[in-house]
Amino acid sequence: MKKLKTSAAEIKNSETIALGSIPVLDYDEFAAMNASLASGEGFHCCHLFAAPDDRGARIFCIMADDTDGKLLVSSALTGRKGALKSLTAMHTSFHPFERAMAETSGIVYTDHPWPKPMRYPETADSRKPRMEDYPFFDIHGEDLHQVGVGPIHAGVIEPGHFRFICNGEKVLHLEIQLGYQHRGAEELFVKKKSMLERVMLAESVAGDTTAGNATAFALVYESLTGAKPDSHVMFCRTLALELERMAIHTGDLAALSGDVAYQLGNAVFGRLRTPIINYTQSWSGNRLGRGQIRPGRVNFPFTEKLARSLEKILAEYSADYTEMADTLFHMPGVQARFYRTGRLQKPDALAMGLVGMPARSTGIKRDARHSHPHDYYTSLKHEPVVLHGGDVHARALLRDLEIRQSMNMVLGMIKNIPEQGRQAEIETRKLKPASLCVSVVEGWRGELCHAALTDKKGEISCYRIKDPSMHNWFALAMALRGQEISDFPLCNKSFNLSYCGHDL
């Protein structure tokens, strides 16, 4: 692949860089360069956000080089000039980031092809505060009808509204609106001053990704303070991430089984999720792993006794899981519903900048454990599972293969537990002033990204979190086009995207 020339600073995952070392480009140059990078399969936008600046908002773009394992950081000032050219007009993958900046920072674009709010019913300068005023896309025709689902859903699920435009049973268009919570999580990282408060916030960004977000925050905080976690801490974080992946993937296979009326699969996979999360509770005191991962340390070290217990649990899990999964993927009735349902093509996935399972199921080798490794992943040499179907079957099978892969990874890791060293005490350490740190963690759902900026006094002045759902919600909408509306629950669960992680 031809190497592109850039005017960006190059850093590694969770490396801190002085703000003064990040190029401040002319905005048009900034937009053209990053859009050009996004056009190649080896790069994708990891984050794009605006931060307050005395000279006007400063826009930062973090482009992930998935071939060389680098993060390319560039910036531009909006100044006091009016509307800006849209990166989205040059490459679709930037659309959620620019829409989020428009509603939170008041940035206006001259040529954005879909200039709609991302999480709110109005833009920053609007005076329409009601969700009822959200400008849903509309198509008129005698043969067409609209179906609204949500925001209140049955069962334990968060609020989101899905607006279908259908011709009979066929979906012509789906628009997804998730702006019902606005917890202000990013702002709280600035307002809260203690490390404990901040790490508890990180654990709460998305409850099903506790280990993922806690690790992402820990990597940022360690880098900004110059702390070096020992090998035991890195071991525990990696182990927690893989157990989290196994538990959620197993639960997802239960949900997918239920949506195609395969009740045996629904019951067995649902039961098999339980021993994994119960083991997490026996290790850390919480089924989701809260209270375990802290910058520079873990509250509950991993012991030989825990290892023997985990080996026993996984031996029992493996026997039942393998039998059930092999049955599931050979059931004609199940496969008839899975195959070619909610299919995405690789060119579309690249254009949308997908990450995680939706990306890997279309043939894109995009996995931060491989391209931007941290902790124990640097020595594990992880090789991602990549499939090409792009449909519900591929997204389900990917979960199955990743569960088996994670199980082997965990069993290999616990054969050689590193000794616990002296845990880093960093609560009272000062953060590096006038700096930026970006951490990338492959959660079970896909790529998480945490970015922190500090001011001249070493205080966090801006904190930005990107859940992988930021990239992937639009892909769910595209996957439904041409499908029957009755396929929506199945497609939705095959993505299993986050509501709260998206609506921060």
PDB file of N, CA and C in Angstrom, residues 13-97:
ATOM      1  N   ASN A  13      -0.601   4.016  20.691  1.00  0.00           N
ATOM      2  CA  ASN A  13      -1.765   3.900  21.560  1.00  0.00           C
ATOM      3  C   ASN A  13      -1.395   4.265  22.997  1.00  0.00           C
ATOM      4  N   SER A  14      -2.187   5.121  23.605  1.00  0.00           N
ATOM      5  CA  SER A  14      -2.050   5.611  24.983  1.00  0.00           C
ATOM      6  C   SER A  14      -0.730   6.337  25.224  1.00  0.00           C
ATOM      7  N   GLU A  15      -0.201   6.952  24.200  1.00  0.00           N
ATOM      8  CA  GLU A  15       0.983   7.800  24.350  1.00  0.00           C
ATOM      9  C   GLU A  15       0.536   9.250  24.515  1.00  0.00           C
ATOM     10  N   THR A  16       1.171   9.973  25.415  1.00  0.00           N
ATOM     11  CA  THR A  16       0.847  11.378  25.646  1.00  0.00           C
ATOM     12  C   THR A  16       1.706  12.261  24.751  1.00  0.00           C
ATOM     13  N   ILE A  17       1.085  13.297  24.189  1.00  0.00           N
ATOM     14  CA  ILE A  17       1.789  14.239  23.342  1.00  0.00           C
ATOM     15  C   ILE A  17       1.458  15.657  23.784  1.00  0.00           C
ATOM     16  N   ALA A  18       2.463  16.536  23.766  1.00  0.00           N
ATOM     17  CA  ALA A  18       2.228  17.936  24.107  1.00  0.00           C
ATOM     18  C   ALA A  18       1.343  18.584  23.054  1.00  0.00           C
ATOM     19  N   LEU A  19       0.401  19.406  23.506  1.00  0.00           N
ATOM     20  CA  LEU A  19      -0.501  20.063  22.562  1.00  0.00           C
ATOM     21  C   LEU A  19       0.266  20.890  21.541  1.00  0.00           C
ATOM     22  N   GLY A  20       1.378  21.461  21.981  1.00  0.00           N
ATOM     23  CA  GLY A  20       2.183  22.267  21.072  1.00  0.00           C
ATOM     24  C   GLY A  20       2.853  21.465  19.976  1.00  0.00           C
ATOM     25  N   SER A  21       2.919  20.139  20.138  1.00  0.00           N
ATOM     26  CA  SER A  21       3.538  19.274  19.129  1.00  0.00           C
ATOM     27  C   SER A  21       2.540  18.770  18.095  1.00  0.00           C
ATOM     28  N   ILE A  22       1.268  19.088  18.278  1.00  0.00           N
ATOM     29  CA  ILE A  22       0.236  18.653  17.336  1.00  0.00           C
ATOM     30  C   ILE A  22       0.061  19.737  16.278  1.00  0.00           C
ATOM     31  N   PRO A  23       0.259  19.427  15.014  1.00  0.00           N
ATOM     32  CA  PRO A  23       0.133  20.442  13.961  1.00  0.00           C
ATOM     33  C   PRO A  23      -1.235  21.115  13.973  1.00  0.00           C
ATOM     34  N   VAL A  24      -1.213  22.415  13.825  1.00  0.00           N
ATOM     35  CA  VAL A  24      -2.443  23.188  13.640  1.00  0.00           C
ATOM     36  C   VAL A  24      -2.480  23.587  12.171  1.00  0.00           C
ATOM     37  N   LEU A  25      -3.326  22.942  11.407  1.00  0.00           N
ATOM     38  CA  LEU A  25      -3.361  23.122   9.964  1.00  0.00           C
ATOM     39  C   LEU A  25      -4.431  24.119   9.556  1.00  0.00           C
ATOM     40  N   ASP A  26      -4.246  24.667   8.383  1.00  0.00           N
ATOM     41  CA  ASP A  26      -5.353  25.384   7.761  1.00  0.00           C
ATOM     42  C   ASP A  26      -6.515  24.418   7.628  1.00  0.00           C
ATOM     43  N   TYR A  27      -7.720  24.887   7.905  1.00  0.00           N
ATOM     44  CA  TYR A  27      -8.843  23.951   7.984  1.00  0.00           C
ATOM     45  C   TYR A  27      -9.027  23.162   6.689  1.00  0.00           C
ATOM     46  N   ASP A  28      -8.922  23.807   5.541  1.00  0.00           N
ATOM     47  CA  ASP A  28      -9.126  23.096   4.275  1.00  0.00           C
ATOM     48  C   ASP A  28      -8.075  22.001   4.089  1.00  0.00           C
ATOM     49  N   GLU A  29      -6.827  22.287   4.481  1.00  0.00           N
ATOM     50  CA  GLU A  29      -5.776  21.276   4.408  1.00  0.00           C
ATOM     51  C   GLU A  29      -6.068  20.129   5.378  1.00  0.00           C
ATOM     52  N   PHE A  30      -6.515  20.489   6.573  1.00  0.00           N
ATOM     53  CA  PHE A  30      -6.880  19.503   7.597  1.00  0.00           C
ATOM     54  C   PHE A  30      -7.961  18.560   7.078  1.00  0.00           C
ATOM     55  N   ALA A  31      -9.005  19.128   6.484  1.00  0.00           N
ATOM     56  CA  ALA A  31     -10.119  18.316   6.000  1.00  0.00           C
ATOM     57  C   ALA A  31      -9.682  17.418   4.847  1.00  0.00           C
ATOM     58  N   ALA A  32      -8.946  17.978   3.899  1.00  0.00           N
ATOM     59  CA  ALA A  32      -8.539  17.199   2.731  1.00  0.00           C
ATOM     60  C   ALA A  32      -7.598  16.062   3.119  1.00  0.00           C
ATOM     61  N   MET A  33      -6.678  16.325   4.042  1.00  0.00           N
ATOM     62  CA  MET A  33      -5.717  15.302   4.442  1.00  0.00           C
ATOM     63  C   MET A  33      -6.412  14.125   5.121  1.00  0.00           C
ATOM     64  N   ASN A  34      -7.276  14.408   6.078  1.00  0.00           N
ATOM     65  CA  ASN A  34      -7.913  13.324   6.822  1.00  0.00           C
ATOM     66  C   ASN A  34      -8.935  12.565   5.978  1.00  0.00           C
ATOM     67  N   ALA A  35      -9.616  13.260   5.080  1.00  0.00           N
ATOM     68  CA  ALA A  35     -10.530  12.563   4.172  1.00  0.00           C
ATOM     69  C   ALA A  35      -9.754  11.655   3.231  1.00  0.00           C
ATOM     70  N   SER A  36      -8.578  12.106   2.808  1.00  0.00           N
ATOM     71  CA  SER A  36      -7.730  11.281   1.951  1.00  0.00           C
ATOM     72  C   SER A  36      -7.258  10.033   2.688  1.00  0.00           C
ATOM     73  N   LEU A  37      -6.877  10.178   3.950  1.00  0.00           N
ATOM     74  CA  LEU A  37      -6.470   9.026   4.747  1.00  0.00           C
ATOM     75  C   LEU A  37      -7.616   8.021   4.883  1.00  0.00           C
ATOM     76  N   ALA A  38      -8.811   8.525   5.131  1.00  0.00           N
ATOM     77  CA  ALA A  38      -9.970   7.647   5.345  1.00  0.00           C
ATOM     78  C   ALA A  38     -10.329   6.850   4.098  1.00  0.00           C
ATOM     79  N   SER A  39      -9.904   7.310   2.941  1.00  0.00           N
ATOM     80  CA  SER A  39     -10.253   6.626   1.696  1.00  0.00           C
ATOM     81  C   SER A  39      -9.482   5.320   1.519  1.00  0.00           C
ATOM     82  N   GLY A  40      -8.422   5.122   2.307  1.00  0.00           N
ATOM     83  CA  GLY A  40      -7.673   3.872   2.226  1.00  0.00           C
ATOM     84  C   GLY A  40      -8.132   2.884   3.274  1.00  0.00           C
ATOM     85  N   GLU A  41      -8.143   1.604   2.947  1.00  0.00           N
ATOM     86  CA  GLU A  41      -8.643   0.586   3.866  1.00  0.00           C
ATOM     87  C   GLU A  41      -7.799   0.483   5.133  1.00  0.00           C
ATOM     88  N   GLY A  42      -6.540   0.862   5.073  1.00  0.00           N
ATOM     89  CA  GLY A  42      -5.657   0.738   6.229  1.00  0.00           C
ATOM     90  C   GLY A  42      -5.806   1.829   7.262  1.00  0.00           C
ATOM     91  N   PHE A  43      -6.654   2.832   7.007  1.00  0.00           N
ATOM     92  CA  PHE A  43      -6.876   3.925   7.954  1.00  0.00           C
ATOM     93  C   PHE A  43      -8.363   4.048   8.257  1.00  0.00           C
ATOM     94  N   HIS A  44      -8.676   4.533   9.447  1.00  0.00           N
ATOM     95  CA  HIS A  44     -10.049   4.920   9.736  1.00  0.00           C
ATOM     96  C   HIS A  44     -10.037   6.001  10.806  1.00  0.00           C
ATOM     97  N   CYS A  45     -11.120   6.738  10.875  1.00  0.00           N
ATOM     98  CA  CYS A  45     -11.235   7.802  11.879  1.00  0.00           C
ATOM     99  C   CYS A  45     -11.521   7.176  13.228  1.00  0.00           C
ATOM    100  N   CYS A  46     -10.579   7.341  14.133  1.00  0.00           N
ATOM    101  CA  CYS A  46     -10.727   6.813  15.483  1.00  0.00           C
ATOM    102  C   CYS A  46     -11.535   7.783  16.342  1.00  0.00           C
ATOM    103  N   HIS A  47     -11.328   9.074  16.124  1.00  0.00           N
ATOM    104  CA  HIS A  47     -12.095  10.102  16.825  1.00  0.00           C
ATOM    105  C   HIS A  47     -11.933  11.434  16.106  1.00  0.00           C
ATOM    106  N   LEU A  48     -12.969  12.239  16.179  1.00  0.00           N
ATOM    107  CA  LEU A  48     -12.962  13.605  15.649  1.00  0.00           C
ATOM    108  C   LEU A  48     -13.815  14.424  16.596  1.00  0.00           C
ATOM    109  N   PHE A  49     -13.214  15.424  17.241  1.00  0.00           N
ATOM    110  CA  PHE A  49     -13.963  16.180  18.243  1.00  0.00           C
ATOM    111  C   PHE A  49     -13.432  17.603  18.332  1.00  0.00           C
ATOM    112  N   ALA A  50     -14.247  18.462  18.914  1.00  0.00           N
ATOM    113  CA  ALA A  50     -13.878  19.860  19.118  1.00  0.00           C
ATOM    114  C   ALA A  50     -13.633  20.101  20.597  1.00  0.00           C
ATOM    115  N   ALA A  51     -12.613  20.887  20.888  1.00  0.00           N
ATOM    116  CA  ALA A  51     -12.288  21.264  22.265  1.00  0.00           C
ATOM    117  C   ALA A  51     -12.235  22.781  22.360  1.00  0.00           C
ATOM    118  N   PRO A  52     -12.614  23.344  23.508  1.00  0.00           N
ATOM    119  CA  PRO A  52     -12.570  24.798  23.662  1.00  0.00           C
ATOM    120  C   PRO A  52     -11.142  25.320  23.497  1.00  0.00           C
ATOM    121  N   ASP A  53     -11.018  26.497  22.890  1.00  0.00           N
ATOM    122  CA  ASP A  53      -9.721  27.118  22.680  1.00  0.00           C
ATOM    123  C   ASP A  53      -9.906  28.630  22.676  1.00  0.00           C
ATOM    124  N   ASP A  54      -8.906  29.350  23.170  1.00  0.00           N
ATOM    125  CA  ASP A  54      -9.004  30.809  23.224  1.00  0.00           C
ATOM    126  C   ASP A  54      -9.166  31.424  21.844  1.00  0.00           C
ATOM    127  N   ARG A  55      -8.707  30.722  20.838  1.00  0.00           N
ATOM    128  CA  ARG A  55      -8.765  31.238  19.463  1.00  0.00           C
ATOM    129  C   ARG A  55      -9.982  30.713  18.698  1.00  0.00           C
ATOM    130  N   GLY A  56     -10.936  30.149  19.404  1.00  0.00           N
ATOM    131  CA  GLY A  56     -12.069  29.480  18.782  1.00  0.00           C
ATOM    132  C   GLY A  56     -11.915  27.992  18.994  1.00  0.00           C
ATOM    133  N   ALA A  57     -12.919  27.211  18.691  1.00  0.00           N
ATOM    134  CA  ALA A  57     -12.838  25.770  18.927  1.00  0.00           C
ATOM    135  C   ALA A  57     -11.677  25.165  18.126  1.00  0.00           C
ATOM    136  N   ARG A  58     -10.963  24.238  18.762  1.00  0.00           N
ATOM    137  CA  ARG A  58      -9.892  23.515  18.084  1.00  0.00           C
ATOM    138  C   ARG A  58     -10.380  22.099  17.813  1.00  0.00           C
ATOM    139  N   ILE A  59     -10.397  21.737  16.549  1.00  0.00           N
ATOM    140  CA  ILE A  59     -10.869  20.424  16.144  1.00  0.00           C
ATOM    141  C   ILE A  59      -9.676  19.473  16.062  1.00  0.00           C
ATOM    142  N   PHE A  60      -9.793  18.335  16.718  1.00  0.00           N
ATOM    143  CA  PHE A  60      -8.756  17.308  16.694  1.00  0.00           C
ATOM    144  C   PHE A  60      -9.264  16.108  15.909  1.00  0.00           C
ATOM    145  N   CYS A  61      -8.424  15.564  15.062  1.00  0.00           N
ATOM    146  CA  CYS A  61      -8.757  14.340  14.346  1.00  0.00           C
ATOM    147  C   CYS A  61      -7.711  13.283  14.680  1.00  0.00           C
ATOM    148  N   ILE A  62      -8.188  12.119  15.103  1.00  0.00           N
ATOM    149  CA  ILE A  62      -7.322  10.983  15.411  1.00  0.00           C
ATOM    150  C   ILE A  62      -7.581   9.919  14.346  1.00  0.00           C
ATOM    151  N   MET A  63      -6.649   9.750  13.440  1.00  0.00           N
ATOM    152  CA  MET A  63      -6.771   8.724  12.405  1.00  0.00           C
ATOM    153  C   MET A  63      -5.937   7.510  12.805  1.00  0.00           C
ATOM    154  N   ALA A  64      -6.552   6.342  12.806  1.00  0.00           N
ATOM    155  CA  ALA A  64      -5.860   5.114  13.167  1.00  0.00           C
ATOM    156  C   ALA A  64      -5.220   4.501  11.936  1.00  0.00           C
ATOM    157  N   ASP A  65      -3.918   4.302  11.998  1.00  0.00           N
ATOM    158  CA  ASP A  65      -3.185   3.586  10.964  1.00  0.00           C
ATOM    159  C   ASP A  65      -3.166   2.115  11.380  1.00  0.00           C
ATOM    160  N   ASP A  66      -4.038   1.324  10.773  1.00  0.00           N
ATOM    161  CA  ASP A  66      -4.205  -0.064  11.189  1.00  0.00           C
ATOM    162  C   ASP A  66      -3.121  -0.980  10.630  1.00  0.00           C
ATOM    163  N   THR A  67      -2.276  -0.461   9.771  1.00  0.00           N
ATOM    164  CA  THR A  67      -1.183  -1.250   9.213  1.00  0.00           C
ATOM    165  C   THR A  67       0.080  -1.116  10.048  1.00  0.00           C
ATOM    166  N   ASP A  68       0.437   0.114  10.398  1.00  0.00           N
ATOM    167  CA  ASP A  68       1.670   0.370  11.143  1.00  0.00           C
ATOM    168  C   ASP A  68       1.443   0.561  12.640  1.00  0.00           C
ATOM    169  N   GLY A  69       0.189   0.492  13.094  1.00  0.00           N
ATOM    170  CA  GLY A  69      -0.082   0.591  14.523  1.00  0.00           C
ATOM    171  C   GLY A  69       0.139   1.960  15.107  1.00  0.00           C
ATOM    172  N   LYS A  70      -0.082   3.006  14.333  1.00  0.00           N
ATOM    173  CA  LYS A  70       0.107   4.370  14.807  1.00  0.00           C
ATOM    174  C   LYS A  70      -1.212   5.116  14.836  1.00  0.00           C
ATOM    175  N   LEU A  71      -1.231   6.184  15.599  1.00  0.00           N
ATOM    176  CA  LEU A  71      -2.351   7.118  15.599  1.00  0.00           C
ATOM    177  C   LEU A  71      -1.837   8.444  15.052  1.00  0.00           C
ATOM    178  N   LEU A  72      -2.494   8.960  14.038  1.00  0.00           N
ATOM    179  CA  LEU A  72      -2.094  10.217  13.409  1.00  0.00           C
ATOM    180  C   LEU A  72      -2.982  11.328  13.945  1.00  0.00           C
ATOM    181  N   VAL A  73      -2.359  12.315  14.588  1.00  0.00           N
ATOM    182  CA  VAL A  73      -3.099  13.378  15.270  1.00  0.00           C
ATOM    183  C   VAL A  73      -2.861  14.702  14.555  1.00  0.00           C
ATOM    184  N   SER A  74      -3.934  15.351  14.174  1.00  0.00           N
ATOM    185  CA  SER A  74      -3.846  16.683  13.564  1.00  0.00           C
ATOM    186  C   SER A  74      -4.959  17.550  14.123  1.00  0.00           C
ATOM    187  N   SER A  75      -4.867  18.834  13.883  1.00  0.00           N
ATOM    188  CA  SER A  75      -5.888  19.747  14.422  1.00  0.00           C
ATOM    189  C   SER A  75      -6.046  20.944  13.504  1.00  0.00           C
ATOM    190  N   ALA A  76      -7.133  21.664  13.719  1.00  0.00           N
ATOM    191  CA  ALA A  76      -7.406  22.900  12.988  1.00  0.00           C
ATOM    192  C   ALA A  76      -8.251  23.791  13.875  1.00  0.00           C
ATOM    193  N   LEU A  77      -8.112  25.070  13.700  1.00  0.00           N
ATOM    194  CA  LEU A  77      -8.897  26.049  14.463  1.00  0.00           C
ATOM    195  C   LEU A  77     -10.074  26.506  13.631  1.00  0.00           C
ATOM    196  N   THR A  78     -11.233  26.593  14.268  1.00  0.00           N
ATOM    197  CA  THR A  78     -12.398  27.114  13.560  1.00  0.00           C
ATOM    198  C   THR A  78     -12.342  28.631  13.490  1.00  0.00           C
ATOM    199  N   GLY A  79     -11.620  29.253  14.434  1.00  0.00           N
ATOM    200  CA  GLY A  79     -11.552  30.708  14.459  1.00  0.00           C
ATOM    201  C   GLY A  79     -12.923  31.307  14.659  1.00  0.00           C
ATOM    202  N   ARG A  80     -13.126  32.466  14.111  1.00  0.00           N
ATOM    203  CA  ARG A  80     -14.426  33.133  14.230  1.00  0.00           C
ATOM    204  C   ARG A  80     -15.178  33.142  12.907  1.00  0.00           C
ATOM    205  N   LYS A  81     -14.590  32.426  11.906  1.00  0.00           N
ATOM    206  CA  LYS A  81     -15.280  32.414  10.621  1.00  0.00           C
ATOM    207  C   LYS A  81     -16.491  31.505  10.704  1.00  0.00           C
ATOM    208  N   GLY A  82     -17.410  31.691   9.774  1.00  0.00           N
ATOM    209  CA  GLY A  82     -18.688  30.999   9.849  1.00  0.00           C
ATOM    210  C   GLY A  82     -18.625  29.535   9.526  1.00  0.00           C
ATOM    211  N   ALA A  83     -19.352  29.129   8.500  1.00  0.00           N
ATOM    212  CA  ALA A  83     -19.501  27.716   8.185  1.00  0.00           C
ATOM    213  C   ALA A  83     -18.211  27.129   7.620  1.00  0.00           C
ATOM    214  N   LEU A  84     -18.017  25.837   7.884  1.00  0.00           N
ATOM    215  CA  LEU A  84     -16.829  25.123   7.432  1.00  0.00           C
ATOM    216  C   LEU A  84     -17.209  24.074   6.384  1.00  0.00           C
ATOM    217  N   LYS A  85     -16.215  23.690   5.604  1.00  0.00           N
ATOM    218  CA  LYS A  85     -16.418  22.571   4.695  1.00  0.00           C
ATOM    219  C   LYS A  85     -16.536  21.282   5.507  1.00  0.00           C
ATOM    220  N   SER A  86     -17.340  20.389   5.031  1.00  0.00           N
ATOM    221  CA  SER A  86     -17.588  19.142   5.757  1.00  0.00           C
ATOM    222  C   SER A  86     -16.658  18.036   5.273  1.00  0.00           C
ATOM    223  N   LEU A  87     -16.043  17.345   6.233  1.00  0.00           N
ATOM    224  CA  LEU A  87     -15.282  16.147   5.875  1.00  0.00           C
ATOM    225  C   LEU A  87     -16.211  15.048   5.377  1.00  0.00           C
ATOM    226  N   THR A  88     -17.440  15.051   5.887  1.00  0.00           N
ATOM    227  CA  THR A  88     -18.405  14.020   5.496  1.00  0.00           C
ATOM    228  C   THR A  88     -18.701  14.073   4.008  1.00  0.00           C
ATOM    229  N   ALA A  89     -18.698  15.272   3.441  1.00  0.00           N
ATOM    230  CA  ALA A  89     -18.936  15.407   2.000  1.00  0.00           C
ATOM    231  C   ALA A  89     -17.845  14.729   1.194  1.00  0.00           C
ATOM    232  N   MET A  90     -16.666  14.541   1.833  1.00  0.00           N
ATOM    233  CA  MET A  90     -15.545  13.886   1.164  1.00  0.00           C
ATOM    234  C   MET A  90     -15.445  12.401   1.513  1.00  0.00           C
ATOM    235  N   HIS A  91     -15.907  12.041   2.727  1.00  0.00           N
ATOM    236  CA  HIS A  91     -15.921  10.624   3.129  1.00  0.00           C
ATOM    237  C   HIS A  91     -16.995  10.433   4.188  1.00  0.00           C
ATOM    238  N   THR A  92     -17.917   9.506   3.946  1.00  0.00           N
ATOM    239  CA  THR A  92     -19.111   9.333   4.777  1.00  0.00           C
ATOM    240  C   THR A  92     -18.785   9.021   6.226  1.00  0.00           C
ATOM    241  N   SER A  93     -17.652   8.393   6.495  1.00  0.00           N
ATOM    242  CA  SER A  93     -17.356   7.900   7.846  1.00  0.00           C
ATOM    243  C   SER A  93     -17.279   8.993   8.902  1.00  0.00           C
ATOM    244  N   PHE A  94     -17.116  10.248   8.479  1.00  0.00           N
ATOM    245  CA  PHE A  94     -17.000  11.338   9.447  1.00  0.00           C
ATOM    246  C   PHE A  94     -18.356  11.869   9.917  1.00  0.00           C
ATOM    247  N   HIS A  95     -19.449  11.384   9.335  1.00  0.00           N
ATOM    248  CA  HIS A  95     -20.741  12.028   9.581  1.00  0.00           C
ATOM    249  C   HIS A  95     -21.167  12.048  11.054  1.00  0.00           C
ATOM    250  N   PRO A  96     -21.004  10.957  11.834  1.00  0.00           N
ATOM    251  CA  PRO A  96     -21.500  11.062  13.212  1.00  0.00           C
ATOM    252  C   PRO A  96     -20.695  12.047  14.045  1.00  0.00           C
ATOM    253  N   PHE A  97     -19.406  12.144  13.780  1.00  0.00           N
ATOM    254  CA  PHE A  97     -18.560  13.052  14.553  1.00  0.00           C
ATOM    255  C   PHE A  97     -18.894  14.513  14.244  1.00  0.00           C
TER     256      PHE A  97
END
